[in-house]
XYZ file of C-alpha atoms in Angstrom:
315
model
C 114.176 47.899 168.691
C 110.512 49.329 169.127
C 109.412 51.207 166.188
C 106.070 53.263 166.273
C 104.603 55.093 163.068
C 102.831 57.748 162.893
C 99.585 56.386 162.053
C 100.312 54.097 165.207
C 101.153 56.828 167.575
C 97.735 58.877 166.431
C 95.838 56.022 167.300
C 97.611 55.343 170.251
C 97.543 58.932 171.751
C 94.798 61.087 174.249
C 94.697 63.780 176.028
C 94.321 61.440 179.104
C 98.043 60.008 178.354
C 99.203 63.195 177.171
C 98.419 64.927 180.089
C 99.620 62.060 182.681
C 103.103 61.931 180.463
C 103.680 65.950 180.665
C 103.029 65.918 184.308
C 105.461 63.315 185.389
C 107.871 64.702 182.786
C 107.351 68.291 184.129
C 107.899 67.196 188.206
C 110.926 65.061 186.737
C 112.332 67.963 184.764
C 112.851 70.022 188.097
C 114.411 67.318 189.484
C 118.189 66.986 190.329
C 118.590 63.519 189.044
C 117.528 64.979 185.626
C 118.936 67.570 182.496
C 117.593 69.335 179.821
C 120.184 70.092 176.941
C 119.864 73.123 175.112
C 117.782 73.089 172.265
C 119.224 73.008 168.512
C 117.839 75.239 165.752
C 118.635 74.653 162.187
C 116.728 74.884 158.838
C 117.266 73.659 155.126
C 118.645 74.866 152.042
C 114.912 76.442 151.944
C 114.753 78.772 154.916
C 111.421 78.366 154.974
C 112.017 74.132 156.296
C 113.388 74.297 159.800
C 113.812 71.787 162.500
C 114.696 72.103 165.994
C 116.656 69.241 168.313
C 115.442 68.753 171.904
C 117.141 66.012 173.997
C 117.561 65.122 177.667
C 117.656 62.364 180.335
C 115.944 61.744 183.636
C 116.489 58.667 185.741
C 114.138 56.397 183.735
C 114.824 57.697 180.120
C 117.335 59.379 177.985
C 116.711 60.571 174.409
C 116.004 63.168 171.561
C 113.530 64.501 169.339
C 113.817 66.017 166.170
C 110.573 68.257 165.151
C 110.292 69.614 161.552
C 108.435 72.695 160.080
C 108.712 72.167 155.920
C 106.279 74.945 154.909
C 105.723 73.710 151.438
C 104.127 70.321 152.553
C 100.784 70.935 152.319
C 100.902 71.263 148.416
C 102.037 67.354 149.000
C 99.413 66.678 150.823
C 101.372 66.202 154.083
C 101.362 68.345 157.886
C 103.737 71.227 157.987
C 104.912 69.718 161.265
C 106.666 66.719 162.145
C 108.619 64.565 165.176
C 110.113 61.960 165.684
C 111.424 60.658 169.050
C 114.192 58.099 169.549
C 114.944 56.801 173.119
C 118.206 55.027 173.871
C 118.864 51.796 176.099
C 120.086 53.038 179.442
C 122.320 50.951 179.672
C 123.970 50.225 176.467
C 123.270 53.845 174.721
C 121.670 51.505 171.531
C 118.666 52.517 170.268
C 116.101 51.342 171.838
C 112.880 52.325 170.251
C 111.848 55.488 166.978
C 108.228 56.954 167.482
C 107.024 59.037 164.520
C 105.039 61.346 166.687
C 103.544 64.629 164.558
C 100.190 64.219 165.894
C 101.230 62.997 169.432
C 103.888 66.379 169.412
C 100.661 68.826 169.269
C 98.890 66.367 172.035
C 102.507 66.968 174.131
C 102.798 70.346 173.704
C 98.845 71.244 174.971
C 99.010 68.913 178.392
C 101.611 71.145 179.383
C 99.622 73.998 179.533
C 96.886 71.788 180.681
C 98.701 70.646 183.271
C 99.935 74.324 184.203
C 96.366 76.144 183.793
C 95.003 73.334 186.420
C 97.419 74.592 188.770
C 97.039 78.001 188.435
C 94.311 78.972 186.857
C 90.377 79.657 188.835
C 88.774 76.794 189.225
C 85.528 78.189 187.534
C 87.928 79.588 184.649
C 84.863 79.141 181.859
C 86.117 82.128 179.511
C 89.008 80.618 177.285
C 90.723 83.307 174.670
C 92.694 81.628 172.180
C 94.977 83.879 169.648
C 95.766 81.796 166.713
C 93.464 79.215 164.674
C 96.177 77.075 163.434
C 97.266 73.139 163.880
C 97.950 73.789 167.190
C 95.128 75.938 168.305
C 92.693 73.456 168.564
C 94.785 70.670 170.788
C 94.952 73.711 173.303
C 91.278 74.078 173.366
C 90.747 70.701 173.694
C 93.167 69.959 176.475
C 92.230 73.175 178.952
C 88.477 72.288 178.699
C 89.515 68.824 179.979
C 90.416 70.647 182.905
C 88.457 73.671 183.637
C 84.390 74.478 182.608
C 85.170 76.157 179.092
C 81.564 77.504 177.960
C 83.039 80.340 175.767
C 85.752 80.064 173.230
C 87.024 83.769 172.226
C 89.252 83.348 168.861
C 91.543 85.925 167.752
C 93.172 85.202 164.013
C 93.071 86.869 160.828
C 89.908 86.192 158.252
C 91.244 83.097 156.516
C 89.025 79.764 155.417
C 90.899 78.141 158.367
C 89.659 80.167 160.984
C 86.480 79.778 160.048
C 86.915 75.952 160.238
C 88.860 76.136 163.497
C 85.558 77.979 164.853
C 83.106 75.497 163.090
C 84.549 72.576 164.390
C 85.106 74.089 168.129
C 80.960 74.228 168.095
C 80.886 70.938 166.698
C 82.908 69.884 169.568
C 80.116 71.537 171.713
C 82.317 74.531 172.318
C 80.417 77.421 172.195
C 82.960 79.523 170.056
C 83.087 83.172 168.227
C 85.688 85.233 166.860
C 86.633 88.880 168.223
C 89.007 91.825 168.621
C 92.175 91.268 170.814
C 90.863 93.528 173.292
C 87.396 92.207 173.776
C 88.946 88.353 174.279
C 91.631 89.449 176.704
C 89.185 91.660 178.978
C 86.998 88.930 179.029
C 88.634 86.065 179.296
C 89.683 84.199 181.912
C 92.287 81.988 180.837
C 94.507 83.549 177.930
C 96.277 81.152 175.450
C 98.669 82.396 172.402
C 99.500 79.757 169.755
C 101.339 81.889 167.356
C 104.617 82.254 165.382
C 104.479 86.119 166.490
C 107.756 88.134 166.718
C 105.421 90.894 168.412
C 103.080 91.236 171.503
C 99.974 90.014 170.364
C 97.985 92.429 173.094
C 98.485 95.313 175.509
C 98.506 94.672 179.186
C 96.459 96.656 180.213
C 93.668 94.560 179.001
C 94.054 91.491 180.857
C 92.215 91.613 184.017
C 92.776 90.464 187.741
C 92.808 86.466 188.278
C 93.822 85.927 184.449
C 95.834 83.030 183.429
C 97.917 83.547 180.555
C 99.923 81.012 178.520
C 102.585 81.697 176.005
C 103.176 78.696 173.898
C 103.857 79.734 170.312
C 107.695 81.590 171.569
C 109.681 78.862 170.965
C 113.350 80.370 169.102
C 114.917 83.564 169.819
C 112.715 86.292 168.627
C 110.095 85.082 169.069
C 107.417 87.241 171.345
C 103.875 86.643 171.994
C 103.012 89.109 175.601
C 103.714 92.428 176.666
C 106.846 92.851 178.554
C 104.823 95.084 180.902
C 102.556 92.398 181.730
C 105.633 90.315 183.030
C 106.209 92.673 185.583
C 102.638 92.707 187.281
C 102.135 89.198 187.150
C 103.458 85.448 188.591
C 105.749 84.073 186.459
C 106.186 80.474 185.974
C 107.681 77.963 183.123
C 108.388 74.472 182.149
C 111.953 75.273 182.555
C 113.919 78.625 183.423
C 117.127 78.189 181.136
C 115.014 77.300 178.128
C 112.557 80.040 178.522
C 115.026 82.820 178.755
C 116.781 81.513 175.834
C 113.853 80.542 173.573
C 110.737 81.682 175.372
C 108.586 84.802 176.146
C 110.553 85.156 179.034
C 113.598 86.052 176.875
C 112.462 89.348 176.735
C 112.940 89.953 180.724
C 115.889 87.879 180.815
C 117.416 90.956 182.033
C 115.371 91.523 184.852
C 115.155 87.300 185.748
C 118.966 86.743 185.884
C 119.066 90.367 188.210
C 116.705 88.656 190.329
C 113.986 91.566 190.086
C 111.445 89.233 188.652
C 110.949 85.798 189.913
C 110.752 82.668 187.831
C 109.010 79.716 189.048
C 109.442 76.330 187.689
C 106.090 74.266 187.577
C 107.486 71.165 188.530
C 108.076 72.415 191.801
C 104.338 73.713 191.926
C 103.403 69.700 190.759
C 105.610 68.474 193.741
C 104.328 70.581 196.335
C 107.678 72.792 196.387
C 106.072 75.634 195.574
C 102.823 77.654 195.945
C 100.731 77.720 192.804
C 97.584 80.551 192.622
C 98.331 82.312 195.769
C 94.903 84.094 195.543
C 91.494 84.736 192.718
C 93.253 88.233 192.544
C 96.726 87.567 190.773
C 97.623 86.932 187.453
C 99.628 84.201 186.315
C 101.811 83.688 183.340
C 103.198 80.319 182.340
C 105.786 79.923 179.423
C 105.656 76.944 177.305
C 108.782 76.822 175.517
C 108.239 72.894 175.238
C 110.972 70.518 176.659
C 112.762 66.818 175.763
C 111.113 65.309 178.908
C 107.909 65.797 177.837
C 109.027 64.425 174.348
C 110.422 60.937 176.428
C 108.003 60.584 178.854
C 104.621 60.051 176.515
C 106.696 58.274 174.218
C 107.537 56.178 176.747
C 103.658 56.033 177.944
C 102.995 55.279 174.012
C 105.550 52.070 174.531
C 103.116 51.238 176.986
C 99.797 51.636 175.631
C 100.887 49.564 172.274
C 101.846 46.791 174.786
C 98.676 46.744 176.532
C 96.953 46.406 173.196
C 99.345 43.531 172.047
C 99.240 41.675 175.196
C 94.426 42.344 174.852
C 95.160 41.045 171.001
């Protein structure tokens, strides 16, 4: 059996791998030889520790991950959030290899909407808002301006010690970066990025302006609601996958409207394999849901499985 720790996987990990991992697991994900089980909520005895369960299987790979949110951890010196992946023989159904993956799970979770926003958003997309200045704030930063000319980082988050860091260490990063009102980021930005745990729309949208590219990744459980319902309904919708993302994601608040066929879904694997049109013009808005999916969770630990092998076989 492979085992990866965490301390491994962090080493191990880029945005590079991320980003090659959550595209092939994204095109693979809207394939038919493919499934994606419904996700599993649960907590502790503590409400305030939950988990979720995420599994699935494509023709290459079939496993789960586990991810963990135990609030009190930081008073034990240790990350809110943690994963762990486990892959099973294909064959047999034994385990075939564990990967602690906390670190690598924020790394995941941003090449999504990496590889979304470089599929639909403008090419000169140099305005990034960001709403949130948590854990996971900053591995979205990163990732989009990998992919796009970021020259102006627009943070939205309440006065805290931590957003101050998260905005010191974007312009030690070179990243130009300055905190503002919701309104002012979403009228200027061009690319739009919430990384909350809101229950609430974060903005009115009316604010966000023509070409925008918007990206929901902080809905992730029922309740959960980062955009405006009304902005749904003026804009191209797309997700990682349509039966998670009513269930779980933003788009659970038109799941109404999806399943009556008045507003149209698109699946971005089908964008990544040339089954469907991404930005249709510099005019549109697009929206992309990131509810966050097992494939992704396989596929870079299966690209992690590789990497440590490389560096064995260079050793």
């Amino acid at each position: 059996m492979i085992y990866i720790s965490e301390e491994e996987s962090a080493g191990l990990v880029t945005h590079d791998l991320a980003y090659a991992a959550a595209r092939e697991a994204l095109a693979a994900a809207s394939s038919t030889q493919s499934g994606v089980f419904p996700a599993v909520l649960g907590r502790s005895c503590d409400p305030g520790n939950t988990f979720s369960v995420k599994s699935g299987w494509s023709q290459a790979l079939t496993g789960v991950k586990v991810g963990s949110f135990w609030s009190g951890n930081p008073a034990r010196g240790l990350p809110r959030h943690n994963s762990t992946i486990l892959l099973l023989d294909q064959e047999s159904g034994r385990l075939r290899a564990v990967i602690e993956a906390g670190e690598v799970n924020a790394y995941r979770t941003a090449a999504s909407d990496a590889v979304a926003a470089d599929l639909l958003a403008r090419k000169e997309a140099r305005v990034l808002a960001v709403f949130g200045a948590g854990n996971q704030a900053l591995y979205e930063v990163a990732a989009l301006a990998r992919i796009r000319p970021i020259d102006t980082v627009l943070v939205v988050a309440n006065p805290s010690p931590r957003r101050n860091t998260f905005v010191a260490t974007l312009a030690e990063r070179g990243l130009p970066a300055r905190t503002v009102s919701a309104e002012e980021a979403v009228q200027a930005a061009d690319i739009v990025v919430t990384a909350t745990p809101s229950r609430a729309p974060l903005f009115q949208a009316e604010w966000v302006g023509p070409g925008t590219h918007v990206v929901s990744m902080g809905s992730d459980a029922p309740g959960k609601q980062e955009l405006p319902a009304e902005l749904l309904q003026r804009s191209r919708l797309f997700c990682d996958l349509p039966s998670q993302s009513v269930q779980i994601g933003d788009f659970q608040h038109a799941r109404a409207a999806i399943e009556a066929g008045e507003l149209e879904v698109t699946q971005i694997g089908d964008v990544i394999e040339g089954r469907a049109p991404g930005r249709l013009s510099e005019e549109e808005i697009t929206v992309y849901d990131s509810s966050g999916i097992s494939l992704q969770d396989l596929y870079i630990a299966e690209a992690l499985i590789r990497s440590k092998a490389k560096q064995t076989t260079r050793g």
